[in-house]
């Protein structure tokens, strides 16, 4: 049983991922207690001990519920994996965490922490057959026996269908430790979705907003337009921080990057799967600033 590590509350990541889990018949539950905030990126720098304890405490909640903590997006998962890696390779920090857990009457095996947390893209590798079974629509098709995504018009570069560009977070290398993304090629191939993964796919500057806002949006805009210039139809992002800066702060990226205002939908992996499952209505697109208006729903564009 997976315990959802949902720190985002009402979010496209949360809504879409839960609906995919239901379709794939993957059991999950919600926590009754609140997760401990750890401060995110700056928590590592300003309050490292609190950052570490909070991440381990959140994993401990799942263990107490006899479940595996399931991170829905890369920011959450990367922070937890960074905390685990640091603790297991620093005896002083391990002793500190052990003492703090004891003070909170929590008894867990620190050596096996990584066995008690997982990541949504990673668990899909065990459900490829079910994904294929539920796939009803394809992003690219040259066969009349396959149904293509109902659409207005894909970009001219791919007249037979759609393409996307992948974007991770600046903490990508903290979480891609155990082949968490190894199944992506197979999943995208099943959906017949052309994907691009470039050098800028692992760049992210959202954490700079509080330090140098102009530079943060300028650099974010640069990598955003690098993807747009590929001629793709939408982005596939793996972190909530990337979604927010590309979707919610899109106009600021355009302003500081000094480019023409070209909007592109920002989707996550669960939403893309739901499109291929013909379950567009379950993807949470109402929470997007930039709507995926290339999709048709009941004869009209999604809005």
mmCIF file of C-alpha atoms in Angstrom:
data_model
loop_
_atom_site.group_PDB
_atom_site.id
_atom_site.type_symbol
_atom_site.label_atom_id
_atom_site.label_comp_id
_atom_site.label_asym_id
_atom_site.label_seq_id
_atom_site.Cartn_x
_atom_site.Cartn_y
_atom_site.Cartn_z
ATOM 1 C CA UNK A 1 0.000 0.000 0.000
ATOM 2 C CA UNK A 2 1.329 3.413 -0.972
ATOM 3 C CA UNK A 3 0.858 6.449 1.221
ATOM 4 C CA UNK A 4 0.586 9.543 -0.952
ATOM 5 C CA UNK A 5 3.291 12.115 -0.235
ATOM 6 C CA UNK A 6 1.030 14.953 -1.310
ATOM 7 C CA UNK A 7 2.588 18.210 -0.160
ATOM 8 C CA UNK A 8 0.901 20.187 -2.918
ATOM 9 C CA UNK A 9 -2.747 19.757 -1.907
ATOM 10 C CA UNK A 10 -4.930 20.850 -4.854
ATOM 11 C CA UNK A 11 -2.473 20.415 -7.693
ATOM 12 C CA UNK A 12 -2.506 18.901 -11.201
ATOM 13 C CA UNK A 13 0.163 16.481 -9.966
ATOM 14 C CA UNK A 14 -2.043 15.306 -7.109
ATOM 15 C CA UNK A 15 -5.301 15.073 -9.053
ATOM 16 C CA UNK A 16 -3.918 13.400 -12.164
ATOM 17 C CA UNK A 17 -1.639 10.975 -10.326
ATOM 18 C CA UNK A 18 -4.427 9.715 -8.074
ATOM 19 C CA UNK A 19 -6.656 9.085 -11.068
ATOM 20 C CA UNK A 20 -3.913 7.158 -12.866
ATOM 21 C CA UNK A 21 -3.313 5.036 -9.750
ATOM 22 C CA UNK A 22 -7.026 4.190 -9.661
ATOM 23 C CA UNK A 23 -7.097 3.198 -13.332
ATOM 24 C CA UNK A 24 -4.003 1.015 -12.936
ATOM 25 C CA UNK A 25 -5.476 -0.497 -9.756
ATOM 26 C CA UNK A 26 -2.492 0.535 -7.626
ATOM 27 C CA UNK A 27 -3.607 0.722 -3.955
ATOM 28 C CA UNK A 28 -2.927 3.952 -2.096
ATOM 29 C CA UNK A 29 -4.157 5.878 0.911
ATOM 30 C CA UNK A 30 -3.953 9.372 2.368
ATOM 31 C CA UNK A 31 -2.234 10.292 5.601
ATOM 32 C CA UNK A 32 -4.297 11.463 8.560
ATOM 33 C CA UNK A 33 -1.470 13.500 10.092
ATOM 34 C CA UNK A 34 0.222 16.484 8.497
ATOM 35 C CA UNK A 35 3.600 16.101 6.848
ATOM 36 C CA UNK A 36 6.376 18.129 8.423
ATOM 37 C CA UNK A 37 7.537 21.032 6.209
ATOM 38 C CA UNK A 38 11.273 20.877 5.517
ATOM 39 C CA UNK A 39 11.968 24.190 3.793
ATOM 40 C CA UNK A 40 12.663 22.799 0.328
ATOM 41 C CA UNK A 41 15.760 23.914 -1.533
ATOM 42 C CA UNK A 42 16.721 26.577 1.010
ATOM 43 C CA UNK A 43 16.056 24.221 3.892
ATOM 44 C CA UNK A 44 19.219 22.393 2.882
ATOM 45 C CA UNK A 45 21.229 25.572 3.208
ATOM 46 C CA UNK A 46 19.634 27.500 6.071
ATOM 47 C CA UNK A 47 18.396 24.745 8.389
ATOM 48 C CA UNK A 48 20.032 21.508 7.336
ATOM 49 C CA UNK A 49 19.290 19.557 10.536
ATOM 50 C CA UNK A 50 15.589 20.479 10.422
ATOM 51 C CA UNK A 51 15.503 19.687 6.690
ATOM 52 C CA UNK A 52 16.938 16.224 7.300
ATOM 53 C CA UNK A 53 14.734 15.391 10.259
ATOM 54 C CA UNK A 54 11.557 16.587 8.524
ATOM 55 C CA UNK A 55 12.215 14.392 5.482
ATOM 56 C CA UNK A 56 12.948 11.342 7.626
ATOM 57 C CA UNK A 57 9.934 12.075 9.837
ATOM 58 C CA UNK A 58 7.680 12.077 6.772
ATOM 59 C CA UNK A 59 9.033 8.706 5.661
ATOM 60 C CA UNK A 60 8.548 7.424 9.220
ATOM 61 C CA UNK A 61 4.853 8.334 9.008
ATOM 62 C CA UNK A 62 4.492 5.953 6.085
ATOM 63 C CA UNK A 63 6.355 3.212 7.947
ATOM 64 C CA UNK A 64 4.046 3.652 10.937
ATOM 65 C CA UNK A 65 1.098 3.217 8.559
ATOM 66 C CA UNK A 66 2.764 0.088 7.146
ATOM 67 C CA UNK A 67 3.034 1.758 3.770
ATOM 68 C CA UNK A 68 5.541 3.117 1.295
ATOM 69 C CA UNK A 69 5.702 6.889 0.915
ATOM 70 C CA UNK A 70 4.880 7.720 -2.700
ATOM 71 C CA UNK A 71 6.220 11.039 -3.978
ATOM 72 C CA UNK A 72 4.111 12.533 -6.767
ATOM 73 C CA UNK A 73 6.690 14.901 -8.228
ATOM 74 C CA UNK A 74 10.430 15.304 -8.440
ATOM 75 C CA UNK A 75 10.926 18.131 -5.932
ATOM 76 C CA UNK A 76 9.483 16.080 -3.065
ATOM 77 C CA UNK A 77 11.253 12.881 -4.028
ATOM 78 C CA UNK A 78 14.623 14.512 -4.670
ATOM 79 C CA UNK A 79 14.633 16.230 -1.280
ATOM 80 C CA UNK A 80 13.893 12.949 0.481
ATOM 81 C CA UNK A 81 16.539 11.025 -1.457
ATOM 82 C CA UNK A 82 19.104 13.755 -0.796
ATOM 83 C CA UNK A 83 18.324 13.564 2.938
ATOM 84 C CA UNK A 84 18.654 9.772 2.991
ATOM 85 C CA UNK A 85 21.924 9.818 1.062
ATOM 86 C CA UNK A 86 23.420 12.490 3.339
ATOM 87 C CA UNK A 87 22.422 10.696 6.544
ATOM 88 C CA UNK A 88 23.743 7.313 5.441
ATOM 89 C CA UNK A 89 27.099 8.806 4.498
ATOM 90 C CA UNK A 90 27.643 11.025 7.537
ATOM 91 C CA UNK A 91 27.811 9.348 10.935
ATOM 92 C CA UNK A 92 27.322 12.587 12.879
ATOM 93 C CA UNK A 93 24.113 13.360 10.979
ATOM 94 C CA UNK A 94 22.939 9.779 11.378
ATOM 95 C CA UNK A 95 23.473 10.019 15.139
ATOM 96 C CA UNK A 96 21.576 13.315 15.235
ATOM 97 C CA UNK A 97 18.595 11.863 13.355
ATOM 98 C CA UNK A 98 18.590 8.759 15.554
ATOM 99 C CA UNK A 99 18.498 10.945 18.668
ATOM 100 C CA UNK A 100 15.699 13.144 17.291
ATOM 101 C CA UNK A 101 13.607 10.123 16.340
ATOM 102 C CA UNK A 102 14.046 8.657 19.797
ATOM 103 C CA UNK A 103 12.967 11.977 21.328
ATOM 104 C CA UNK A 104 9.768 11.720 19.284
ATOM 105 C CA UNK A 105 9.213 8.048 20.216
ATOM 106 C CA UNK A 106 9.853 6.897 16.643
ATOM 107 C CA UNK A 107 11.751 3.680 16.026
ATOM 108 C CA UNK A 108 12.773 2.913 12.433
ATOM 109 C CA UNK A 109 15.744 1.341 10.662
ATOM 110 C CA UNK A 110 17.712 4.190 9.105
ATOM 111 C CA UNK A 111 19.658 1.791 6.883
ATOM 112 C CA UNK A 112 16.487 0.724 5.053
ATOM 113 C CA UNK A 113 14.929 4.175 4.580
ATOM 114 C CA UNK A 114 15.193 4.060 0.787
ATOM 115 C CA UNK A 115 12.980 0.955 0.779
ATOM 116 C CA UNK A 116 10.148 2.974 2.301
ATOM 117 C CA UNK A 117 9.874 5.699 -0.315
ATOM 118 C CA UNK A 118 9.052 5.513 -4.001
ATOM 119 C CA UNK A 119 8.321 7.827 -6.889
ATOM 120 C CA UNK A 120 5.361 7.820 -9.256
ATOM 121 C CA UNK A 121 7.287 7.485 -12.566
ATOM 122 C CA UNK A 122 9.362 4.666 -11.078
ATOM 123 C CA UNK A 123 6.456 2.458 -10.002
ATOM 124 C CA UNK A 124 4.992 2.591 -13.504
ATOM 125 C CA UNK A 125 7.679 0.143 -14.645
ATOM 126 C CA UNK A 126 5.768 -2.595 -12.821
ATOM 127 C CA UNK A 127 2.519 -1.757 -14.614
ATOM 128 C CA UNK A 128 3.513 -1.464 -18.274
ATOM 129 C CA UNK A 129 1.077 -4.194 -19.360
ATOM 130 C CA UNK A 130 -1.820 -2.455 -17.592
ATOM 131 C CA UNK A 131 -0.821 0.883 -19.136
ATOM 132 C CA UNK A 132 -0.843 -0.701 -22.594
ATOM 133 C CA UNK A 133 -4.220 -2.298 -21.899
ATOM 134 C CA UNK A 134 -5.753 1.041 -20.903
ATOM 135 C CA UNK A 135 -4.259 3.035 -23.782
ATOM 136 C CA UNK A 136 -7.074 4.025 -26.129
ATOM 137 C CA UNK A 137 -5.687 7.075 -27.915
ATOM 138 C CA UNK A 138 -2.289 7.698 -29.469
ATOM 139 C CA UNK A 139 -0.326 10.909 -29.973
ATOM 140 C CA UNK A 140 1.070 9.717 -33.310
ATOM 141 C CA UNK A 141 -0.375 7.061 -35.578
ATOM 142 C CA UNK A 142 -0.084 5.950 -39.160
ATOM 143 C CA UNK A 143 -2.469 3.039 -38.705
ATOM 144 C CA UNK A 144 -6.207 3.272 -39.235
ATOM 145 C CA UNK A 145 -6.626 0.652 -36.514
ATOM 146 C CA UNK A 146 -5.305 3.079 -33.904
ATOM 147 C CA UNK A 147 -7.235 6.056 -32.571
ATOM 148 C CA UNK A 148 -5.327 9.318 -32.477
ATOM 149 C CA UNK A 149 -5.740 12.007 -29.814
ATOM 150 C CA UNK A 150 -8.733 14.206 -30.744
ATOM 151 C CA UNK A 151 -7.057 17.484 -31.612
ATOM 152 C CA UNK A 152 -7.333 20.846 -33.271
ATOM 153 C CA UNK A 153 -4.003 20.732 -35.097
ATOM 154 C CA UNK A 154 -0.577 19.489 -33.994
ATOM 155 C CA UNK A 155 2.424 21.599 -34.879
ATOM 156 C CA UNK A 156 3.426 21.499 -38.535
ATOM 157 C CA UNK A 157 6.734 19.786 -37.760
ATOM 158 C CA UNK A 158 4.895 16.607 -36.813
ATOM 159 C CA UNK A 159 1.906 16.526 -39.138
ATOM 160 C CA UNK A 160 1.068 12.953 -38.125
ATOM 161 C CA UNK A 161 0.864 13.744 -34.434
ATOM 162 C CA UNK A 162 2.407 15.350 -31.381
ATOM 163 C CA UNK A 163 5.777 15.845 -29.727
ATOM 164 C CA UNK A 164 6.880 16.994 -26.282
ATOM 165 C CA UNK A 165 10.008 18.177 -24.494
ATOM 166 C CA UNK A 166 10.946 16.846 -21.053
ATOM 167 C CA UNK A 167 11.845 19.111 -18.130
ATOM 168 C CA UNK A 168 13.166 17.922 -14.770
ATOM 169 C CA UNK A 169 14.172 20.071 -11.775
ATOM 170 C CA UNK A 170 17.531 21.339 -10.584
ATOM 171 C CA UNK A 171 17.473 18.484 -8.079
ATOM 172 C CA UNK A 172 17.124 15.857 -10.794
ATOM 173 C CA UNK A 173 20.434 14.177 -10.077
ATOM 174 C CA UNK A 174 19.482 13.657 -6.428
ATOM 175 C CA UNK A 175 16.571 11.442 -7.407
ATOM 176 C CA UNK A 176 17.714 9.677 -10.566
ATOM 177 C CA UNK A 177 19.821 7.318 -8.479
ATOM 178 C CA UNK A 178 18.039 4.021 -8.995
ATOM 179 C CA UNK A 179 16.865 4.277 -12.576
ATOM 180 C CA UNK A 180 13.622 6.007 -11.618
ATOM 181 C CA UNK A 181 13.149 7.205 -15.202
ATOM 182 C CA UNK A 182 14.322 4.032 -16.941
ATOM 183 C CA UNK A 183 10.799 3.186 -18.120
ATOM 184 C CA UNK A 184 10.085 6.496 -19.857
ATOM 185 C CA UNK A 185 11.147 5.306 -23.310
ATOM 186 C CA UNK A 186 8.756 2.363 -23.113
ATOM 187 C CA UNK A 187 5.871 4.476 -21.798
ATOM 188 C CA UNK A 188 6.264 7.165 -24.455
ATOM 189 C CA UNK A 189 6.684 4.545 -27.166
ATOM 190 C CA UNK A 190 3.424 2.932 -26.080
ATOM 191 C CA UNK A 191 1.611 6.276 -26.403
ATOM 192 C CA UNK A 192 3.394 6.951 -29.730
ATOM 193 C CA UNK A 193 4.539 10.281 -28.319
ATOM 194 C CA UNK A 194 7.727 11.811 -29.748
ATOM 195 C CA UNK A 195 9.847 13.197 -26.903
ATOM 196 C CA UNK A 196 12.899 15.405 -26.784
ATOM 197 C CA UNK A 197 15.354 15.392 -23.907
ATOM 198 C CA UNK A 198 18.020 18.066 -24.244
ATOM 199 C CA UNK A 199 20.837 19.443 -22.119
ATOM 200 C CA UNK A 200 18.540 22.143 -20.765
ATOM 201 C CA UNK A 201 16.010 19.495 -19.670
ATOM 202 C CA UNK A 202 17.793 19.178 -16.326
ATOM 203 C CA UNK A 203 18.216 22.921 -15.797
ATOM 204 C CA UNK A 204 15.874 24.802 -13.464
ATOM 205 C CA UNK A 205 16.071 28.264 -11.966
ATOM 206 C CA UNK A 206 12.879 28.542 -9.918
ATOM 207 C CA UNK A 207 14.885 28.492 -6.674
ATOM 208 C CA UNK A 208 16.499 31.814 -7.649
ATOM 209 C CA UNK A 209 13.246 33.779 -7.590
ATOM 210 C CA UNK A 210 13.741 34.888 -3.967
ATOM 211 C CA UNK A 211 17.371 35.891 -4.602
ATOM 212 C CA UNK A 212 17.347 37.519 -8.019
ATOM 213 C CA UNK A 213 13.875 37.607 -9.539
ATOM 214 C CA UNK A 214 14.934 39.113 -12.870
ATOM 215 C CA UNK A 215 17.702 36.570 -13.385
ATOM 216 C CA UNK A 216 15.435 33.682 -12.340
ATOM 217 C CA UNK A 217 12.750 34.539 -14.894
ATOM 218 C CA UNK A 218 15.279 35.429 -17.578
ATOM 219 C CA UNK A 219 17.031 32.049 -17.273
ATOM 220 C CA UNK A 220 13.718 30.194 -16.927
ATOM 221 C CA UNK A 221 12.417 31.938 -20.009
ATOM 222 C CA UNK A 222 15.542 30.981 -21.934
ATOM 223 C CA UNK A 223 15.111 27.251 -21.329
ATOM 224 C CA UNK A 224 11.347 27.530 -21.844
ATOM 225 C CA UNK A 225 11.829 29.040 -25.293
ATOM 226 C CA UNK A 226 14.570 26.522 -26.061
ATOM 227 C CA UNK A 227 11.845 23.901 -25.819
ATOM 228 C CA UNK A 228 9.280 25.974 -27.698
ATOM 229 C CA UNK A 229 11.786 26.523 -30.507
ATOM 230 C CA UNK A 230 11.909 22.751 -31.022
ATOM 231 C CA UNK A 231 8.351 23.025 -32.319
ATOM 232 C CA UNK A 232 6.825 20.749 -29.692
ATOM 233 C CA UNK A 233 3.131 20.838 -28.805
ATOM 234 C CA UNK A 234 3.515 20.791 -25.022
ATOM 235 C CA UNK A 235 6.045 20.241 -22.238
ATOM 236 C CA UNK A 236 6.216 17.228 -19.934
ATOM 237 C CA UNK A 237 7.463 18.426 -16.531
ATOM 238 C CA UNK A 238 8.331 16.305 -13.513
ATOM 239 C CA UNK A 239 8.518 18.938 -10.767
ATOM 240 C CA UNK A 240 5.887 21.250 -9.322
ATOM 241 C CA UNK A 241 8.408 24.105 -9.223
ATOM 242 C CA UNK A 242 8.913 23.830 -12.983
ATOM 243 C CA UNK A 243 5.168 23.674 -13.607
ATOM 244 C CA UNK A 244 4.590 26.842 -11.604
ATOM 245 C CA UNK A 245 7.307 28.923 -13.224
ATOM 246 C CA UNK A 246 6.364 27.863 -16.782
ATOM 247 C CA UNK A 247 2.577 27.977 -16.292
ATOM 248 C CA UNK A 248 1.735 30.366 -13.438
ATOM 249 C CA UNK A 249 4.637 32.755 -14.076
ATOM 250 C CA UNK A 250 4.682 32.354 -17.848
ATOM 251 C CA UNK A 251 4.221 36.082 -18.495
ATOM 252 C CA UNK A 252 7.180 36.938 -16.267
ATOM 253 C CA UNK A 253 9.379 34.460 -18.126
ATOM 254 C CA UNK A 254 8.350 36.106 -21.388
ATOM 255 C CA UNK A 255 8.911 39.610 -20.009
ATOM 256 C CA UNK A 256 12.425 39.063 -18.689
ATOM 257 C CA UNK A 257 13.469 36.799 -21.555
ATOM 258 C CA UNK A 258 12.291 39.490 -24.005
ATOM 259 C CA UNK A 259 10.638 37.107 -26.419
ATOM 260 C CA UNK A 260 7.253 37.206 -28.144
ATOM 261 C CA UNK A 261 4.492 35.778 -25.975
ATOM 262 C CA UNK A 262 4.158 32.181 -27.136
ATOM 263 C CA UNK A 263 2.162 30.051 -24.712
ATOM 264 C CA UNK A 264 2.600 26.290 -24.495
ATOM 265 C CA UNK A 265 0.724 23.840 -22.234
ATOM 266 C CA UNK A 266 2.696 22.426 -19.293
ATOM 267 C CA UNK A 267 1.657 18.831 -18.553
ATOM 268 C CA UNK A 268 2.918 16.171 -16.165
ATOM 269 C CA UNK A 269 3.357 12.467 -16.903
ATOM 270 C CA UNK A 270 0.121 11.443 -15.181
ATOM 271 C CA UNK A 271 -1.869 13.938 -17.257
ATOM 272 C CA UNK A 272 -0.307 12.675 -20.481
ATOM 273 C CA UNK A 273 -1.234 9.122 -19.509
ATOM 274 C CA UNK A 274 -4.814 10.189 -18.794
ATOM 275 C CA UNK A 275 -5.055 11.740 -22.253
ATOM 276 C CA UNK A 276 -3.953 8.437 -23.793
ATOM 277 C CA UNK A 277 -6.459 6.620 -21.547
ATOM 278 C CA UNK A 278 -9.179 8.907 -22.976
ATOM 279 C CA UNK A 279 -9.777 10.324 -19.506
ATOM 280 C CA UNK A 280 -9.042 13.992 -20.225
ATOM 281 C CA UNK A 281 -11.700 15.107 -17.742
ATOM 282 C CA UNK A 282 -9.721 13.547 -14.866
ATOM 283 C CA UNK A 283 -6.440 15.383 -15.540
ATOM 284 C CA UNK A 284 -7.068 18.587 -13.561
ATOM 285 C CA UNK A 285 -6.591 20.935 -16.506
ATOM 286 C CA UNK A 286 -8.907 23.464 -14.852
ATOM 287 C CA UNK A 287 -5.970 24.289 -12.546
ATOM 288 C CA UNK A 288 -3.772 25.359 -15.466
ATOM 289 C CA UNK A 289 -3.257 28.950 -16.507
ATOM 290 C CA UNK A 290 -2.327 27.814 -20.022
ATOM 291 C CA UNK A 291 -4.974 25.346 -21.158
ATOM 292 C CA UNK A 292 -4.107 22.425 -23.456
ATOM 293 C CA UNK A 293 -6.381 23.770 -26.167
ATOM 294 C CA UNK A 294 -5.043 21.321 -28.741
ATOM 295 C CA UNK A 295 -7.342 18.735 -27.145
ATOM 296 C CA UNK A 296 -10.965 18.203 -28.057
ATOM 297 C CA UNK A 297 -13.522 17.163 -25.512
ATOM 298 C CA UNK A 298 -17.074 16.301 -26.590
ATOM 299 C CA UNK A 299 -16.499 18.163 -29.845
ATOM 300 C CA UNK A 300 -15.111 21.317 -28.274
ATOM 301 C CA UNK A 301 -11.719 22.490 -27.058
ATOM 302 C CA UNK A 302 -10.666 21.861 -23.465
ATOM 303 C CA UNK A 303 -10.928 25.123 -21.525
#
